Amino acid sequence: MTVTLDTIELLQPSSTHRRQKGGEGTALLPHFIAGPENAFALFVCRQQESISLRGNPLLLVGPTGCGKTTLAMTIATLELEQHNGDASMLYLPAADFARNYTNALSADDLEHFRERTDSIDLLVIDDVHSIAEKPSSQEELAARLESRDRRGMPSILTCRRLPSEFRGIRPLLASRMLPGLTVSLRLPGQEARQTIIEQLCQKNSLKIDPDWIDLLCRGLPDSLSVRRLAAVVNHLRLLDENKKPIDAVAIQAAITVASGGNEPTIGAIAKAVARRFQLKTAELKSSTRRQQVVRARALAMYLGRQLTASSLQQIGEYFGGRDHSTVLHACRKTSELLASNSQLSQTADEVREQLQTA
C-alpha cells in the first residue's frame, strides 16, 4: 500500500515580532516531512483560524527530537501573519519562565512580570516538563494561562508527554494546559524516514544507490529523530569523502552506529532508576532487602534486559554478583507489576525517555 507523505515549510517569526530571542534552532531541512503518524499535526498547522478560536492553549506533545519546537515556531509565525505584522511574540523555555518568575518575586516586581506575560500577543512556552519539580512556578504559569485565555490571547505550549502523565506536574497546571487543542507528535515513521534520509543525502551532495538507502531505512531503529538520521548520513558522507565505497558493509556499519547510540549501559540504567527512587546506586548493588530498594533494583534489572544486549549473568554481576536466576525472577516479577502498577509503569517510561535523550 502506498503511503502519502505531506510537507510544510518551516518558518521563524521575524525579529520585529520577538520580545526575546530564543527558539531559533537551525532546522536540518527546510520542510517538516510527515507520514500518517504526524498528518494531524500538519492539518492543524494549516488552519486559518487563530489559536484563540481553535483551542487555547495549543499544546504540542511528543518525544525529544520529534519537531515540537520547530512546528511551534512555524504555527507562531502563521499566527502573527494574521495580524499584518502588528503583533508581538514572547518565546520562553519553561525553565526561563520559572527563573524570570523567581527573579521578579525576589525583586518585588511581580506586577510588571505578570502584565508583560499576560499582554504579549502570542506566548510560546517550550518544554513545560522541565518545571515538573517547581510547584510555585507551575502555579504561576497556570494563572498566566488562565488570564491570557480570559483576554483571548493565544498561547502555544510544548511538552514531552501529556501533563497529567508527569507526577511532578500539579493538577492545576495540567487543567490549564489541556482544555485547548492538544496535538500529539511522533518520531518519523518508516516512509517519512526514507524521504528524510534521501533529502539529507541531497543536501550533503551524497549519491547513494536507492537500494542501499532502502536497506539503511529498514535496518535503522524506529526511535530516531531527524537529528540522529542526519548523524547517520554524515557518517556515510565522511566515508564517501575518504574514498570508501558505500556498499552493504558501509550501510551495516552505519546501522550499527545508530543502533549502538540507543543502547545505554547497565550503569547508566542503574543510576537513572536509583535517582527516580531517591536512592544511591550502591544501594541497588547491596544485599539489603528493603522493599523500596528491591523494587528499584528489579526495575533496573528489567530495563537492563529490555534496553541492552547484556545477558542475565552480566546484569547480575553488576548488581552485586547476583546469579542469573535471581535476575530472571526480578524481570518476570517486574513485568507483571508493570501491567498492574501505573506508578511503576510511569517510572519505567520516564527512565527510558531519559536514557534515550541522554
mmCIF file of N, CA, C and O in Angstrom, residues 85-122:
data_model
loop_
_atom_site.group_PDB
_atom_site.id
_atom_site.type_symbol
_atom_site.label_atom_id
_atom_site.label_comp_id
_atom_site.label_asym_id
_atom_site.label_seq_id
_atom_site.Cartn_x
_atom_site.Cartn_y
_atom_site.Cartn_z
ATOM 1 N N GLY A 85 1.619 41.974 10.663
ATOM 2 C CA GLY A 85 2.899 42.484 11.153
ATOM 3 C C GLY A 85 2.801 43.303 12.421
ATOM 4 O O GLY A 85 3.814 43.677 13.003
ATOM 5 N N ASP A 86 1.591 43.585 12.879
ATOM 6 C CA ASP A 86 1.425 44.414 14.082
ATOM 7 C C ASP A 86 1.116 43.530 15.284
ATOM 8 O O ASP A 86 0.028 43.586 15.850
ATOM 9 N N ALA A 87 2.076 42.686 15.659
ATOM 10 C CA ALA A 87 1.880 41.784 16.791
ATOM 11 C C ALA A 87 3.238 41.428 17.377
ATOM 12 O O ALA A 87 4.265 41.496 16.706
ATOM 13 N N SER A 88 3.231 41.038 18.635
ATOM 14 C CA SER A 88 4.477 40.689 19.316
ATOM 15 C C SER A 88 4.390 39.271 19.862
ATOM 16 O O SER A 88 3.304 38.767 20.170
ATOM 17 N N MET A 89 5.544 38.634 19.981
ATOM 18 C CA MET A 89 5.616 37.270 20.465
ATOM 19 C C MET A 89 6.698 37.152 21.524
ATOM 20 O O MET A 89 7.760 37.767 21.410
ATOM 21 N N LEU A 90 6.430 36.354 22.546
ATOM 22 C CA LEU A 90 7.429 36.059 23.571
ATOM 23 C C LEU A 90 7.636 34.556 23.593
ATOM 24 O O LEU A 90 6.707 33.790 23.856
ATOM 25 N N TYR A 91 8.864 34.124 23.277
ATOM 26 C CA TYR A 91 9.229 32.713 23.357
ATOM 27 C C TYR A 91 10.063 32.504 24.606
ATOM 28 O O TYR A 91 11.043 33.237 24.843
ATOM 29 N N LEU A 92 9.699 31.510 25.415
ATOM 30 C CA LEU A 92 10.460 31.203 26.623
ATOM 31 C C LEU A 92 10.505 29.689 26.849
ATOM 32 O O LEU A 92 9.449 29.042 26.867
ATOM 33 N N PRO A 93 11.692 29.118 27.031
ATOM 34 C CA PRO A 93 11.725 27.772 27.605
ATOM 35 C C PRO A 93 11.095 27.845 28.991
ATOM 36 O O PRO A 93 11.243 28.854 29.693
ATOM 37 N N ALA A 94 10.389 26.805 29.392
ATOM 38 C CA ALA A 94 9.703 26.838 30.688
ATOM 39 C C ALA A 94 10.676 27.104 31.829
ATOM 40 O O ALA A 94 10.333 27.776 32.805
ATOM 41 N N ALA A 95 11.908 26.605 31.701
ATOM 42 C CA ALA A 95 12.907 26.845 32.753
ATOM 43 C C ALA A 95 13.212 28.338 32.884
ATOM 44 O O ALA A 95 13.429 28.850 33.996
ATOM 45 N N ASP A 96 13.212 29.059 31.760
ATOM 46 C CA ASP A 96 13.441 30.509 31.802
ATOM 47 C C ASP A 96 12.232 31.231 32.393
ATOM 48 O O ASP A 96 12.387 32.227 33.108
ATOM 49 N N PHE A 97 11.029 30.741 32.077
ATOM 50 C CA PHE A 97 9.831 31.322 32.688
ATOM 51 C C PHE A 97 9.928 31.211 34.210
ATOM 52 O O PHE A 97 9.658 32.177 34.934
ATOM 53 N N ALA A 98 10.317 30.025 34.693
ATOM 54 C CA ALA A 98 10.445 29.810 36.136
ATOM 55 C C ALA A 98 11.509 30.724 36.729
ATOM 56 O O ALA A 98 11.332 31.296 37.814
ATOM 57 N N ARG A 99 12.629 30.879 36.013
ATOM 58 C CA ARG A 99 13.717 31.752 36.500
ATOM 59 C C ARG A 99 13.262 33.206 36.536
ATOM 60 O O ARG A 99 13.525 33.935 37.510
ATOM 61 N N ASN A 100 12.581 33.644 35.498
ATOM 62 C CA ASN A 100 12.084 35.031 35.459
ATOM 63 C C ASN A 100 11.075 35.290 36.573
ATOM 64 O O ASN A 100 11.068 36.362 37.184
ATOM 65 N N TYR A 101 10.238 34.295 36.818
ATOM 66 C CA TYR A 101 9.248 34.434 37.893
ATOM 67 C C TYR A 101 9.949 34.557 39.251
ATOM 68 O O TYR A 101 9.590 35.423 40.064
ATOM 69 N N THR A 102 10.932 33.710 39.487
ATOM 70 C CA THR A 102 11.675 33.753 40.760
ATOM 71 C C THR A 102 12.381 35.089 40.933
ATOM 72 O O THR A 102 12.376 35.677 42.024
ATOM 73 N N ASN A 103 12.979 35.581 39.849
ATOM 74 C CA ASN A 103 13.672 36.881 39.915
ATOM 75 C C ASN A 103 12.687 38.016 40.198
ATOM 76 O O ASN A 103 12.980 38.923 40.989
ATOM 77 N N ALA A 104 11.522 37.965 39.545
ATOM 78 C CA ALA A 104 10.518 39.010 39.770
ATOM 79 C C ALA A 104 10.004 38.963 41.202
ATOM 80 O O ALA A 104 9.763 40.001 41.833
ATOM 81 N N LEU A 105 9.857 37.771 41.726
ATOM 82 C CA LEU A 105 9.398 37.609 43.108
ATOM 83 C C LEU A 105 10.430 38.181 44.078
ATOM 84 O O LEU A 105 10.074 38.901 45.022
ATOM 85 N N SER A 106 11.704 37.895 43.815
ATOM 86 C CA SER A 106 12.778 38.405 44.687
ATOM 87 C C SER A 106 12.884 39.925 44.611
ATOM 88 O O SER A 106 13.201 40.587 45.606
ATOM 89 N N ALA A 107 12.634 40.470 43.418
ATOM 90 C CA ALA A 107 12.765 41.917 43.222
ATOM 91 C C ALA A 107 11.475 42.672 43.524
ATOM 92 O O ALA A 107 11.397 43.883 43.296
ATOM 93 N N ASP A 108 10.471 41.957 44.014
ATOM 94 C CA ASP A 108 9.157 42.563 44.294
ATOM 95 C C ASP A 108 8.615 43.261 43.045
ATOM 96 O O ASP A 108 8.121 44.385 43.100
ATOM 97 N N ASP A 109 8.718 42.549 41.889
ATOM 98 C CA ASP A 109 8.319 43.124 40.609
ATOM 99 C C ASP A 109 7.328 42.211 39.887
ATOM 100 O O ASP A 109 7.310 42.140 38.659
ATOM 101 N N LEU A 110 6.503 41.511 40.659
ATOM 102 C CA LEU A 110 5.571 40.556 40.058
ATOM 103 C C LEU A 110 4.547 41.231 39.155
ATOM 104 O O LEU A 110 4.150 40.673 38.132
ATOM 105 N N GLU A 111 4.120 42.417 39.514
ATOM 106 C CA GLU A 111 3.097 43.107 38.724
ATOM 107 C C GLU A 111 3.572 43.324 37.294
ATOM 108 O O GLU A 111 2.840 43.072 36.334
ATOM 109 N N HIS A 112 4.808 43.792 37.140
ATOM 110 C CA HIS A 112 5.367 44.027 35.806
ATOM 111 C C HIS A 112 5.538 42.704 35.056
ATOM 112 O O HIS A 112 5.219 42.587 33.860
ATOM 113 N N PHE A 113 6.031 41.665 35.746
ATOM 114 C CA PHE A 113 6.222 40.347 35.131
ATOM 115 C C PHE A 113 4.899 39.801 34.611
ATOM 116 O O PHE A 113 4.811 39.299 33.480
ATOM 117 N N ARG A 114 3.860 39.912 35.416
ATOM 118 C CA ARG A 114 2.555 39.371 35.033
ATOM 119 C C ARG A 114 1.916 40.158 33.898
ATOM 120 O O ARG A 114 1.335 39.570 32.980
ATOM 121 N N GLU A 115 2.034 41.461 33.942
ATOM 122 C CA GLU A 115 1.451 42.288 32.886
ATOM 123 C C GLU A 115 2.139 42.010 31.557
ATOM 124 O O GLU A 115 1.487 41.901 30.514
ATOM 125 N N ARG A 116 3.454 41.856 31.599
ATOM 126 C CA ARG A 116 4.199 41.568 30.359
ATOM 127 C C ARG A 116 3.780 40.212 29.794
ATOM 128 O O ARG A 116 3.552 40.070 28.584
ATOM 129 N N THR A 117 3.661 39.209 30.650
ATOM 130 C CA THR A 117 3.293 37.869 30.191
ATOM 131 C C THR A 117 1.861 37.821 29.688
ATOM 132 O O THR A 117 1.554 37.162 28.686
ATOM 133 N N ASP A 118 0.972 38.522 30.368
ATOM 134 C CA ASP A 118 -0.448 38.479 30.011
ATOM 135 C C ASP A 118 -0.775 39.265 28.749
ATOM 136 O O ASP A 118 -1.700 38.927 28.012
ATOM 137 N N SER A 119 -0.023 40.347 28.492
ATOM 138 C CA SER A 119 -0.404 41.267 27.420
ATOM 139 C C SER A 119 0.282 40.993 26.085
ATOM 140 O O SER A 119 -0.111 41.550 25.069
ATOM 141 N N ILE A 120 1.311 40.139 26.084
ATOM 142 C CA ILE A 120 2.004 39.842 24.832
ATOM 143 C C ILE A 120 1.014 39.176 23.866
ATOM 144 O O ILE A 120 0.156 38.380 24.279
ATOM 145 N N ASP A 121 1.086 39.498 22.589
ATOM 146 C CA ASP A 121 0.094 38.986 21.623
ATOM 147 C C ASP A 121 0.131 37.464 21.501
ATOM 148 O O ASP A 121 -0.908 36.823 21.347
ATOM 149 N N LEU A 122 1.336 36.892 21.560
ATOM 150 C CA LEU A 122 1.465 35.439 21.433
ATOM 151 C C LEU A 122 2.557 34.961 22.380
ATOM 152 O O LEU A 122 3.691 35.447 22.326
#
